[in-house]
Amino acid sequence: MIPAKIDPISITTIREKGMESIIDWFGHHKESFYALGWSYFRSQRQMEELFYQTILKVYKEFPRFKNVTTFETWVTSIFINTCHELHEDRSLQASEESEQHKDLFKAFDQLKKHEKEAMALTYIKGLSREDAAQLLRVSAEEMKVHMFSGIQTLRKEMGYRPTLNGCSEYHNDYFDYLEGTLERSKKVALEIHIYHCQHCQEDLASLQEIMLTLSSVTEKMADFHVPSDFMGNVKARLAEKERQRQLKFKKRKRMGFVLAGVIALLIGIEVIAGTFSNLYYTWTEEDQELRAFLQQDLGERLDLVAESDGVKIKIKSAVADHVQTLVFYEIEDTATDNQYVMHYNDGVFVENEHEIMSREMFPRYYPLDLESDVNKDKKNVYQGKMSLLPLTSDKGTIKLQITKLQKLIRNSSDSNGINPYENIDFKTGEWNFEIPVTKQPAIEYALDEEAEIEGIPVRFNKLILAPTATILQFGINHEQPEKRIDVINFDNLEVNNKIVKADRYGSLFMNPELDMNWIAFQAYFDPLYGEKPKQVNIQLKSAQLTVEDRKTVELDASKDYPQTLEYAGSTITLEKVEIGQPANIVISDREVENRAFELLNFNILGEDENENSSMEMEQEGVLVDKSGKKYDINERHFPFEEIEQPRYFFTVQNIRMHSNNPGEDVIPKWLEIYGYNTTKYLDDVVKISVE
């Protein structure tokens, strides 16, 4: 672990001297950050870019720094995020690789992302496990899991067996025991057990050796060599960046006087003409959905702009209610003819999400809009929308940070089409916004109607009209164990002769139960805000059911295979039954036409029903639309969004059974089929009068 140093620079000094003090601070901490960065990158060029980008972000974000954590921990979080962003930049691939601690970093490259970060922060940067967990935004328990799995991976790299052989009930205690943090009663119990268990002794010995090896390596990190010209090169780039910023500032200042006059003129027009807003948005807003929100005063025109590396993002507006916060955006590539889109939680996140947003709802998924005039005609502009979590209060300011955009690739077979799934590529950068949002109210209407679907009672309880969505709340009765509805899919909702389409991704489970025998759901439809319902017609589309139909089949590996059995009107083939470690069983039913089920629910039992074994499964299947047409999901241009009411039929299931007792074969003896899952297409309409 790199020895801690007394900070020679105070927070007050940084506030007074700005960039210069931050550069000096990094100069005093360069060894520890350089070593941490080396776990991601392998060249001085990459490391210089990493330090350069991090210092710029620390300088920009410093006014928001709060003393809820140490300054070094806060800077480390920015440093790690910058590592993530630059690691995806193909232009920064290493052209040379240092020999410093090469074996250690080569071993670290075998770790999964979360394992690698947990290990690097603890053993390379020297943070405590608690501080590292806070920085990675994981719980102490999750941090322990990442550390333990990382050590197991390194254990394999050092030539030990790939899996632990000791008693599984004690695995979770190994790590705490070796760190000396296991509570006394568990510690005593483990030590008594170890005395009698050779396998657990071997596990602990190998894990202890790896942890001691890591501890010895981290002590050597204090000698990690930073090239003599490293900080000088970074400082020179920052000085040039500042010079360019000053030149841009002078140019913008001259333009400001002209813009001020234009804005004053527009304000005057607004005062004179009371209907200006409605006409103005009709003339100026291309997005019909956003135009409707603006004309109804459910949102306001924002036009917030940020630019990074030739790509300009404009936040056009945001509309919020208790369902979601809908953000309308435009992305323009000012340098080349590229179109980009953004995806929430993939390079796009809300910095103050935990402070202002509710987790009782989920962001809604919206497919890409590839057919609008703007997105079809302009090769370097994309206009879209993105769903964020709803606000917890009536007003708030969303601090949106964008570090990655997905590039859309035009389909070569159609010059007007765009294929978002081919050759996926990304654009990294830094676009930050502060978006003011006001949450709009929703109107709720009580419904009191019960219907039967496939013989199962369904209650329709409430209709909610919100600005961004219409929500139907309903309940499904689960008293009949032999058959139950898992999901209901709707086609549309008709309110006062106005029809809105249902979200094709189905109904969502709600946490609260209506009562003991009823489960609550809600389905989303397009918005109907402002409409007072008198008559509601609900057009059903399909229901996904679980049917209980038990059948037990004896398995005998000594017989010749394949063999067949009849079930639910279909012929199922047992292609293979093999004893071994693992045992292999292959079940198939490739004929899907008129088949009653999409998926069998079953279990395989060994000769001893109580034996300690585990089961893994590989599956094959085919997608079939309502008309019976089959689709290959492995095709390059798979048109899932266009398929009418698809059903996925499992055709082959390859099961492997592993014994948890080393050297002991598994003998498959029984196939227990519990039932199956199926989809029923529906044409029913439920009609409800609203008082």
XYZ file of C-alpha atoms in Angstrom:
691
model
C 0.000 0.000 0.000
C 1.382 3.451 -0.904
C 2.139 5.377 2.303
C -0.314 8.153 3.102
C 0.959 11.705 2.747
C -0.094 14.849 4.554
C -1.965 17.038 2.088
C 0.200 20.128 1.497
C -2.709 21.873 -0.251
C -5.828 22.929 1.624
C -9.328 23.095 0.156
C -9.263 26.861 0.716
C -6.081 27.150 -1.373
C -7.731 25.236 -4.229
C -10.737 27.566 -4.128
C -8.441 30.605 -4.309
C -5.883 29.442 -6.915
C -8.039 27.058 -8.985
C -6.403 24.920 -11.671
C -2.829 25.594 -10.545
C -3.489 24.202 -7.059
C -5.269 21.112 -8.434
C -2.275 20.350 -10.669
C 0.035 20.736 -7.650
C -2.209 18.410 -5.623
C -1.961 15.742 -8.321
C 1.806 16.256 -8.355
C 1.946 15.218 -4.689
C -0.330 12.173 -5.275
C 0.830 11.100 -8.720
C 2.366 7.762 -7.648
C -0.817 6.293 -6.186
C -3.045 7.501 -9.043
C -0.503 6.430 -11.658
C -0.450 2.909 -10.201
C -4.248 2.798 -10.105
C -4.494 4.007 -13.706
C -1.990 1.343 -14.774
C -4.528 -1.343 -13.897
C -6.588 -0.005 -16.853
C -3.961 1.253 -19.318
C -0.465 0.267 -20.409
C 1.244 3.310 -21.990
C 2.400 6.785 -20.977
C 0.242 8.327 -23.722
C -2.852 6.752 -22.227
C -1.869 7.800 -18.714
C -1.254 11.412 -19.763
C -4.731 11.543 -21.328
C -6.213 10.032 -18.152
C -4.591 12.623 -15.861
C -5.428 15.467 -18.264
C -9.145 14.550 -18.453
C -9.402 13.926 -14.698
C -7.833 17.275 -13.740
C -10.227 19.112 -16.079
C -13.221 17.350 -14.480
C -12.009 17.981 -10.924
C -11.606 21.689 -11.762
C -15.068 21.868 -13.340
C -16.851 19.911 -10.600
C -14.971 21.412 -7.626
C -17.695 23.996 -6.785
C -20.020 21.024 -6.098
C -17.588 19.284 -3.766
C -19.052 18.755 -0.290
C -17.104 17.668 2.759
C -19.205 14.518 3.224
C -16.140 12.548 2.121
C -12.423 13.233 1.858
C -11.164 15.246 -1.079
C -8.933 12.328 -2.160
C -11.863 9.869 -2.171
C -13.938 12.339 -4.211
C -11.105 12.790 -6.725
C -10.631 9.005 -6.903
C -14.291 8.577 -7.908
C -13.793 11.033 -10.794
C -10.548 9.262 -11.723
C -12.293 5.846 -11.878
C -15.167 7.218 -14.008
C -12.624 8.727 -16.410
C -10.874 5.349 -16.615
C -14.190 3.777 -17.695
C -14.771 6.380 -20.406
C -11.267 6.319 -21.866
C -11.019 2.543 -21.703
C -13.699 2.370 -24.432
C -11.889 4.870 -26.685
C -10.225 2.809 -29.410
C -7.934 5.712 -30.373
C -6.190 5.301 -27.022
C -5.086 1.684 -27.434
C -1.604 1.146 -26.048
C 1.290 1.331 -28.489
C 3.838 0.305 -25.895
C 3.687 -1.462 -22.560
C 5.806 -0.912 -19.470
C 7.379 -3.835 -17.647
C 6.527 -2.380 -14.217
C 4.721 -5.038 -12.157
C 3.673 -6.636 -15.443
C 2.742 -9.983 -13.864
C 0.400 -8.349 -11.358
C -1.433 -6.266 -13.937
C -1.627 -9.205 -16.342
C -3.338 -11.195 -13.594
C -5.678 -8.264 -12.871
C -6.717 -8.262 -16.549
C -8.297 -11.705 -16.002
C -10.738 -10.263 -13.458
C -14.263 -9.126 -14.157
C -14.874 -5.368 -14.052
C -16.310 -5.218 -10.504
C -13.679 -7.629 -9.178
C -10.864 -5.660 -10.781
C -12.019 -2.309 -9.394
C -12.580 -3.665 -5.897
C -9.116 -5.265 -5.863
C -7.356 -2.269 -7.473
C -8.814 0.277 -5.052
C -7.982 -1.903 -2.053
C -4.579 -3.358 -2.923
C -3.178 -0.764 -5.367
C -4.720 2.556 -4.289
C -4.696 1.489 -0.645
C -8.269 2.443 0.282
C -10.110 0.705 3.081
C -12.788 -1.768 2.032
C -15.460 0.642 3.382
C -14.133 3.627 1.383
C -13.792 1.518 -1.754
C -17.389 0.278 -1.375
C -18.648 3.847 -1.009
C -16.700 4.946 -4.076
C -18.005 2.060 -6.191
C -21.547 2.675 -4.880
C -21.988 -0.870 -3.603
C -22.887 -2.240 -0.194
C -20.278 -3.658 2.177
C -21.632 -7.141 1.440
C -21.387 -6.642 -2.333
C -17.850 -5.325 -1.900
C -16.925 -8.482 0.017
C -18.416 -10.648 -2.743
C -16.389 -8.816 -5.438
C -13.187 -9.111 -3.392
C -13.722 -12.792 -2.652
C -14.571 -13.719 -6.248
C -11.563 -11.699 -7.463
C -9.236 -13.566 -5.121
C -10.696 -16.866 -6.343
C -9.950 -15.860 -9.945
C -6.362 -14.986 -8.998
C -6.236 -18.302 -7.157
C -6.894 -20.077 -10.448
C -4.238 -17.968 -12.219
C -1.692 -19.051 -9.600
C -2.237 -22.743 -10.413
C -4.725 -23.812 -7.763
C -7.936 -25.698 -8.500
C -10.529 -23.439 -10.202
C -13.165 -24.078 -7.514
C -13.157 -24.327 -3.743
C -13.447 -27.873 -2.437
C -14.310 -27.100 1.163
C -17.772 -27.189 2.700
C -20.034 -24.670 0.918
C -21.747 -23.523 4.133
C -18.438 -22.039 5.309
C -17.364 -20.330 2.048
C -18.917 -16.989 3.011
C -16.902 -16.945 6.242
C -13.458 -17.535 4.682
C -12.764 -13.936 3.721
C -13.827 -12.382 7.020
C -11.882 -15.034 8.931
C -8.633 -14.324 7.069
C -9.127 -10.568 7.522
C -9.828 -11.018 11.221
C -13.324 -9.504 11.046
C -15.431 -12.643 11.558
C -17.623 -12.426 14.661
C -16.410 -14.531 17.559
C -19.123 -17.239 17.573
C -18.678 -17.933 13.830
C -14.890 -17.792 14.207
C -14.935 -20.461 16.918
C -17.322 -22.656 14.925
C -15.158 -22.365 11.801
C -11.944 -23.173 13.664
C -13.516 -26.274 15.206
C -14.696 -27.341 11.758
C -11.307 -26.663 10.114
C -9.623 -28.915 12.645
C -11.558 -31.888 11.255
C -11.942 -30.863 7.572
C -8.922 -31.187 5.271
C -10.713 -29.607 2.285
C -11.491 -26.404 4.183
C -7.894 -26.348 5.464
C -6.647 -26.468 1.857
C -9.091 -23.731 0.782
C -7.993 -21.372 3.561
C -4.296 -22.057 2.968
C -4.525 -21.206 -0.747
C -6.627 -18.079 -0.135
C -4.290 -16.915 2.618
C -1.274 -17.319 0.330
C -2.891 -15.158 -2.349
C -3.902 -12.445 0.140
C -0.359 -12.382 1.558
C 1.032 -12.154 -1.978
C -1.244 -9.201 -2.727
C -0.268 -7.482 0.509
C 3.427 -7.832 -0.331
C 2.858 -6.469 -3.829
C 0.978 -3.415 -2.575
C 3.914 -2.530 -0.331
C 6.069 -2.320 -3.470
C 3.621 0.095 -5.102
C 5.306 2.936 -3.207
C 8.245 2.437 -5.605
C 6.037 2.630 -8.703
C 8.003 4.723 -11.196
C 6.346 7.800 -12.733
C 8.294 9.148 -15.754
C 10.117 12.407 -14.986
C 8.419 14.328 -17.825
C 4.931 12.985 -17.077
C 3.376 15.829 -15.062
C 5.178 18.411 -17.227
C 3.457 17.060 -20.355
C 0.057 17.068 -18.640
C 0.578 20.629 -17.379
C 1.522 21.857 -20.888
C -1.716 20.442 -22.358
C -3.787 22.093 -19.639
C -2.111 25.452 -20.297
C -2.980 25.218 -24.009
C -6.576 24.272 -23.129
C -6.880 27.401 -20.975
C -5.513 29.610 -23.771
C -8.128 28.267 -26.212
C -10.889 28.820 -23.639
C -9.950 32.486 -23.247
C -10.112 33.017 -27.028
C -13.611 31.447 -27.211
C -14.794 33.567 -24.276
C -13.857 36.805 -26.059
C -15.731 35.693 -29.201
C -18.882 34.734 -27.236
C -18.858 38.050 -25.428
C -19.119 39.915 -28.762
C -22.022 37.675 -29.854
C -23.842 38.247 -26.556
C -24.817 41.828 -27.388
C -26.540 40.711 -30.628
C -28.441 37.853 -28.940
C -29.668 40.107 -26.139
C -31.454 42.332 -28.667
C -33.151 39.352 -30.375
C -34.384 37.930 -27.040
C -35.825 41.296 -26.016
C -37.773 41.464 -29.295
C -39.260 37.979 -28.790
C -40.351 38.824 -25.244
C -42.152 41.893 -26.576
C -44.026 39.813 -29.140
C -45.116 37.359 -26.387
C -46.636 40.194 -24.355
C -48.483 41.670 -27.333
C -49.998 38.450 -28.686
C -51.770 36.200 -26.191
C -51.934 33.305 -28.661
C -48.285 33.539 -29.653
C -47.213 30.415 -27.725
C -49.589 28.081 -29.541
C -48.773 29.443 -32.992
C -45.072 29.721 -32.226
C -44.702 26.020 -31.390
C -46.779 25.081 -34.457
C -44.301 26.921 -36.642
C -41.040 26.056 -34.908
C -41.274 22.609 -33.281
C -40.757 19.661 -35.664
C -41.415 16.931 -33.060
C -45.205 16.469 -32.991
C -45.226 14.808 -29.576
C -43.158 17.560 -27.959
C -45.211 20.206 -29.773
C -48.413 18.881 -28.160
C -46.842 19.029 -24.672
C -45.610 22.590 -25.212
C -48.938 23.800 -26.589
C -50.722 22.442 -23.497
C -48.166 24.114 -21.163
C -47.065 20.726 -19.823
C -43.430 21.615 -20.381
C -41.285 24.529 -21.481
C -38.803 25.126 -24.256
C -35.299 24.813 -22.770
C -32.794 24.420 -25.625
C -29.878 23.700 -23.276
C -26.723 23.027 -25.302
C -23.399 21.309 -24.567
C -20.669 20.373 -27.043
C -17.762 17.929 -26.825
C -15.362 16.844 -29.574
C -17.552 18.111 -32.406
C -20.817 16.602 -31.151
C -23.473 19.009 -29.881
C -26.320 17.843 -27.637
C -29.411 19.995 -27.125
C -31.934 19.262 -24.371
C -35.059 20.652 -26.023
C -37.513 20.162 -23.163
C -38.502 17.897 -20.258
C -41.999 16.791 -19.213
C -42.469 15.254 -15.775
C -45.273 13.489 -13.931
C -45.487 10.703 -11.351
C -44.889 8.079 -14.078
C -41.576 9.328 -15.480
C -39.511 12.325 -16.510
C -39.500 12.488 -20.292
C -36.476 14.277 -21.797
C -36.566 15.391 -25.454
C -33.136 15.831 -27.033
C -31.325 16.527 -30.288
C -27.794 15.324 -31.109
C -25.861 16.939 -33.957
C -22.477 15.852 -35.278
C -20.944 19.129 -36.455
C -17.839 17.488 -37.947
C -19.048 14.456 -39.925
C -22.277 12.779 -41.082
C -22.942 10.589 -38.041
C -26.119 10.102 -36.037
C -25.968 9.340 -32.301
C -28.505 8.347 -29.659
C -28.317 8.163 -25.873
C -29.387 5.391 -23.496
C -30.130 5.945 -19.804
C -27.655 4.142 -17.500
C -25.282 3.472 -20.397
C -23.049 6.524 -20.389
C -26.004 8.667 -19.259
C -26.754 9.144 -15.566
C -28.354 11.603 -13.167
C -25.819 12.836 -10.640
C -28.441 13.779 -8.037
C -30.810 10.880 -8.749
C -30.974 9.725 -5.105
C -31.795 13.252 -3.939
C -34.671 14.205 -6.251
C -36.013 11.050 -7.943
C -38.313 8.229 -6.860
C -37.477 4.526 -7.299
C -41.072 3.382 -6.913
C -41.459 3.489 -10.710
C -39.140 2.366 -13.514
C -38.006 4.390 -16.550
C -40.018 3.364 -19.601
C -38.384 1.963 -22.719
C -38.963 3.801 -25.997
C -37.717 2.258 -29.275
C -35.657 4.442 -31.589
C -37.671 6.765 -33.834
C -36.184 5.961 -37.236
C -39.115 7.143 -39.362
C -39.433 10.837 -38.451
C -38.639 13.303 -41.239
C -35.680 14.787 -39.355
C -34.075 11.454 -38.528
C -34.538 10.136 -42.076
C -33.465 13.257 -43.970
C -30.581 14.613 -41.893
C -27.524 12.375 -41.821
C -25.875 14.173 -38.894
C -28.871 14.926 -36.631
C -31.003 12.663 -34.451
C -34.020 13.829 -32.426
C -35.260 11.485 -29.722
C -36.607 11.097 -26.222
C -35.440 9.316 -23.097
C -37.308 8.263 -19.966
C -35.863 9.019 -16.522
C -37.246 8.271 -13.056
C -40.072 10.530 -11.777
C -39.442 13.362 -9.318
C -40.152 13.001 -5.601
C -41.236 16.668 -5.265
C -43.176 19.111 -7.421
C -40.048 20.811 -8.760
C -36.406 19.930 -9.176
C -33.241 20.434 -11.189
C -31.852 17.313 -12.863
C -28.053 17.213 -13.066
C -27.621 15.079 -16.163
C -24.163 13.790 -17.092
C -23.520 12.205 -20.495
C -20.220 10.473 -21.264
C -21.126 8.044 -24.065
C -23.379 8.024 -27.132
C -24.284 5.119 -29.424
C -23.634 5.567 -33.112
C -26.378 4.631 -35.572
C -25.164 2.842 -38.693
C -27.143 3.373 -41.903
C -28.329 0.137 -43.499
C -26.420 -0.292 -46.744
C -29.392 -2.030 -48.367
C -31.646 0.985 -47.824
C -30.219 4.482 -47.967
C -33.187 5.851 -46.047
C -33.054 3.248 -43.276
C -30.891 3.056 -40.195
C -29.834 -0.186 -38.582
C -29.146 0.433 -34.879
C -27.914 -3.112 -34.215
C -25.116 -3.504 -36.780
C -21.470 -2.727 -35.945
C -22.317 -1.006 -32.667
C -19.885 1.842 -32.000
C -19.759 4.617 -29.427
C -18.710 8.239 -29.084
C -17.224 9.321 -25.775
C -17.159 12.868 -24.468
C -18.442 15.085 -21.701
C -21.839 16.757 -21.895
C -23.349 18.120 -18.644
C -26.750 19.711 -18.128
C -28.837 21.190 -15.319
C -32.456 20.676 -16.387
C -35.239 22.506 -14.476
C -38.391 20.362 -14.273
C -41.898 20.837 -12.860
C -43.954 17.706 -12.118
C -47.431 17.796 -13.656
C -50.427 16.291 -11.798
C -52.287 13.115 -12.787
C -56.035 12.447 -12.606
C -57.369 9.144 -11.217
C -60.726 7.513 -11.977
C -62.088 4.537 -10.049
C -63.315 1.568 -12.104
C -65.484 -1.261 -10.825
C -65.619 -4.074 -13.346
C -64.823 -7.788 -13.234
C -64.410 -10.078 -16.248
C -63.314 -13.656 -16.909
C -60.310 -14.348 -19.121
C -59.642 -18.011 -19.917
C -61.965 -18.856 -17.011
C -59.950 -16.750 -14.528
C -61.467 -13.655 -12.827
C -59.821 -10.291 -13.586
C -60.740 -7.011 -11.833
C -60.273 -3.589 -13.426
C -59.743 -1.128 -10.588
C -58.419 2.256 -11.686
C -57.659 4.448 -14.715
C -54.936 7.082 -14.301
C -54.495 9.881 -16.843
C -51.040 11.441 -16.624
C -49.418 13.805 -19.138
C -46.922 11.211 -20.439
C -48.950 7.975 -20.130
C -52.349 6.425 -19.459
C -52.263 3.696 -16.799
C -54.783 0.894 -16.270
C -54.569 -0.826 -12.882
C -56.083 -4.299 -12.592
C -55.861 -7.503 -10.560
C -55.695 -11.203 -11.490
C -57.200 -13.923 -9.311
C -54.807 -16.739 -8.323
C -57.166 -19.111 -6.507
C -56.962 -21.795 -9.211
C -53.598 -23.591 -8.811
C -54.139 -25.746 -11.924
C -54.121 -22.700 -14.213
C -53.129 -19.077 -13.660
C -52.579 -15.964 -15.768
C -49.070 -14.568 -15.388
C -49.391 -11.575 -17.750
C -52.178 -9.917 -19.754
C -51.239 -8.039 -22.928
C -53.570 -5.333 -24.238
C -53.996 -4.048 -27.787
C -55.554 -0.650 -27.128
C -57.717 1.445 -24.865
C -60.686 3.404 -26.188
C -61.883 6.345 -24.098
C -64.782 8.464 -25.381
C -64.141 7.170 -28.936
C -60.428 8.075 -28.758
C -58.073 5.090 -29.150
C -54.584 4.869 -27.654
C -52.187 1.970 -28.247
C -50.796 -0.176 -25.437
C -47.119 -0.412 -24.619
C -46.053 -3.561 -26.495
C -43.805 -4.620 -23.628
C -46.772 -5.712 -21.540
C -48.095 -5.321 -18.015
C -46.025 -4.560 -14.946
C -46.342 -6.282 -11.585
C -47.213 -3.989 -8.684
C -45.863 -4.740 -5.207
C -49.049 -4.423 -3.143
C -51.539 -7.314 -3.219
C -55.208 -6.476 -3.594
C -56.004 -9.222 -1.087
C -54.980 -12.796 -0.373
C -56.055 -14.263 -3.735
C -55.468 -11.301 -6.059
C -52.222 -9.948 -7.565
C -52.083 -6.323 -8.738
C -50.738 -5.174 -12.131
C -50.702 -2.028 -14.213
C -50.535 -1.584 -17.986
C -49.303 1.483 -19.885
C -50.909 3.165 -22.895
C -50.236 6.328 -24.890
C -51.327 9.551 -23.118
C -54.962 10.776 -23.013
C -54.352 13.712 -20.686
C -57.189 16.201 -20.394
C -59.870 13.688 -21.419
C -62.631 13.055 -18.866
C -63.609 9.395 -19.394
C -67.247 8.382 -19.624
C -66.944 5.102 -21.531
C -63.823 2.910 -21.448
C -63.352 -0.041 -23.830
C -60.382 -2.332 -23.148
C -59.249 -4.400 -26.138
C -57.435 -7.547 -24.997
C -54.587 -9.015 -27.053
C -53.156 -12.103 -25.340
C -52.611 -13.812 -21.997
C -49.558 -15.720 -20.825
C -50.543 -18.675 -18.637
C -48.960 -21.311 -16.440
C -50.801 -24.650 -16.558
C -50.257 -27.405 -13.994
C -50.201 -30.841 -15.650
C -48.015 -33.346 -13.804
C -46.305 -36.344 -15.350
C -43.415 -38.477 -14.025
C -41.201 -40.499 -16.366
C -38.594 -43.011 -15.236
C -35.149 -42.591 -16.815
C -32.850 -45.529 -17.503
C -29.412 -44.753 -18.948
C -28.939 -48.411 -19.917
C -31.663 -48.204 -22.580
C -31.151 -47.171 -26.189
C -32.007 -43.563 -27.059
C -33.782 -41.620 -28.486
C -37.115 -42.527 -26.882
C -40.447 -40.680 -26.978
C -43.272 -39.847 -24.594
C -46.674 -38.196 -25.053
C -47.494 -35.027 -23.134
C -50.163 -32.303 -23.581
C -50.973 -33.567 -27.095
C -47.338 -33.475 -28.249
C -44.595 -36.051 -28.727
C -41.520 -35.255 -26.655
C -38.208 -36.943 -27.446
C -35.647 -38.019 -24.864
C -32.582 -37.864 -27.106
C -29.942 -38.689 -24.515
C -29.700 -39.903 -20.909
C -26.107 -40.427 -19.715
C -24.641 -41.168 -16.292
C -21.509 -39.257 -15.364
C -19.909 -36.213 -13.786
C -21.748 -34.410 -15.170
C -24.758 -36.475 -16.221
C -26.254 -35.383 -19.570
C -29.942 -35.367 -20.528
C -31.266 -33.918 -23.805
C -35.014 -33.301 -24.280
C -36.474 -32.034 -27.563
C -39.726 -31.213 -29.306
C -38.966 -29.495 -32.631
C -42.520 -29.610 -33.969
C -44.098 -26.331 -32.796
C -47.155 -26.125 -35.059
C -50.311 -26.473 -32.914
C -48.148 -27.249 -29.868
C -49.921 -26.465 -26.592
C -46.895 -25.185 -24.730
C -43.922 -22.896 -25.297
C -41.890 -24.081 -22.298
C -42.000 -27.170 -20.082
C -41.589 -26.765 -16.321
C -39.707 -29.809 -15.066
C -36.992 -31.190 -12.826
C -34.552 -34.104 -13.116
C -34.047 -36.245 -10.011
C -31.119 -38.552 -9.369
C -31.222 -42.087 -8.040
C -31.047 -40.647 -4.535
C -33.620 -37.830 -4.412
C -31.740 -36.210 -1.523
C -28.293 -36.291 -3.142
C -26.333 -33.051 -3.295
C -26.234 -32.012 -6.968
C -26.712 -28.940 -9.148
C -28.194 -28.546 -12.623
C -27.341 -26.258 -15.565
C -29.181 -25.983 -18.860
C -28.599 -24.859 -22.460
C -31.663 -24.201 -24.610
C -32.554 -23.741 -28.268
C -35.771 -22.339 -29.658
C -37.645 -20.618 -32.452
C -39.725 -17.418 -32.586
C -43.165 -17.716 -34.198
C -45.629 -14.903 -34.970
C -49.412 -15.081 -34.725
C -49.767 -16.359 -38.298
C -47.279 -19.200 -37.697
C -44.297 -17.674 -39.506
C -40.952 -18.627 -37.961
C -38.012 -16.253 -37.371
C -34.356 -16.950 -36.743
C -33.289 -14.745 -33.821
C -29.649 -15.154 -34.860
C -30.195 -13.285 -38.129
C -28.149 -10.134 -38.550
C -31.176 -7.866 -39.120
C -33.706 -9.394 -36.781
C -37.035 -7.410 -37.062
C -38.386 -8.050 -33.548
C -40.260 -4.711 -33.348
C -42.229 -5.628 -36.487
C -43.333 -9.147 -35.470
C -47.019 -9.501 -34.587
C -47.540 -11.109 -31.165
C -44.424 -13.318 -31.136
C -44.212 -16.581 -29.161
C -40.874 -18.206 -28.319
C -41.021 -22.033 -28.418
C -38.210 -23.969 -26.729
C -37.232 -26.862 -29.010
C -34.138 -28.411 -27.381
C -33.112 -28.442 -23.719
C -29.683 -29.804 -22.835
C -29.371 -30.494 -19.096
C -26.131 -31.191 -17.219
C -26.260 -32.434 -13.622
C -23.167 -32.008 -11.452
C -22.511 -33.841 -8.204
C -21.144 -31.701 -5.389
C -19.305 -34.767 -4.124
C -15.957 -34.980 -5.985
C -15.453 -38.130 -8.036
C -19.069 -39.265 -7.687
C -21.189 -39.842 -10.823
C -24.739 -38.527 -11.094
C -27.359 -41.139 -12.051
C -30.478 -39.459 -13.544
C -33.540 -41.468 -12.513
C -36.745 -39.437 -12.885
C -38.101 -36.718 -15.171
C -40.777 -34.795 -13.238
C -42.898 -32.511 -15.437
C -44.922 -30.042 -13.358
C -46.701 -28.223 -16.181
C -46.029 -25.708 -18.901
C -46.220 -22.075 -20.003
C -48.356 -21.033 -22.950
C -49.843 -17.971 -24.681
C -53.496 -17.555 -25.620
C -54.489 -14.960 -28.243
C -57.552 -12.920 -27.255
C -60.102 -10.761 -29.094
C -62.302 -9.855 -26.098
C -63.356 -6.283 -25.342
C -64.161 -5.258 -21.763
C -66.605 -2.317 -21.679
C -66.759 -0.092 -18.576
C -68.960 2.931 -17.872
C -67.337 5.567 -15.652
C -69.616 7.499 -13.319
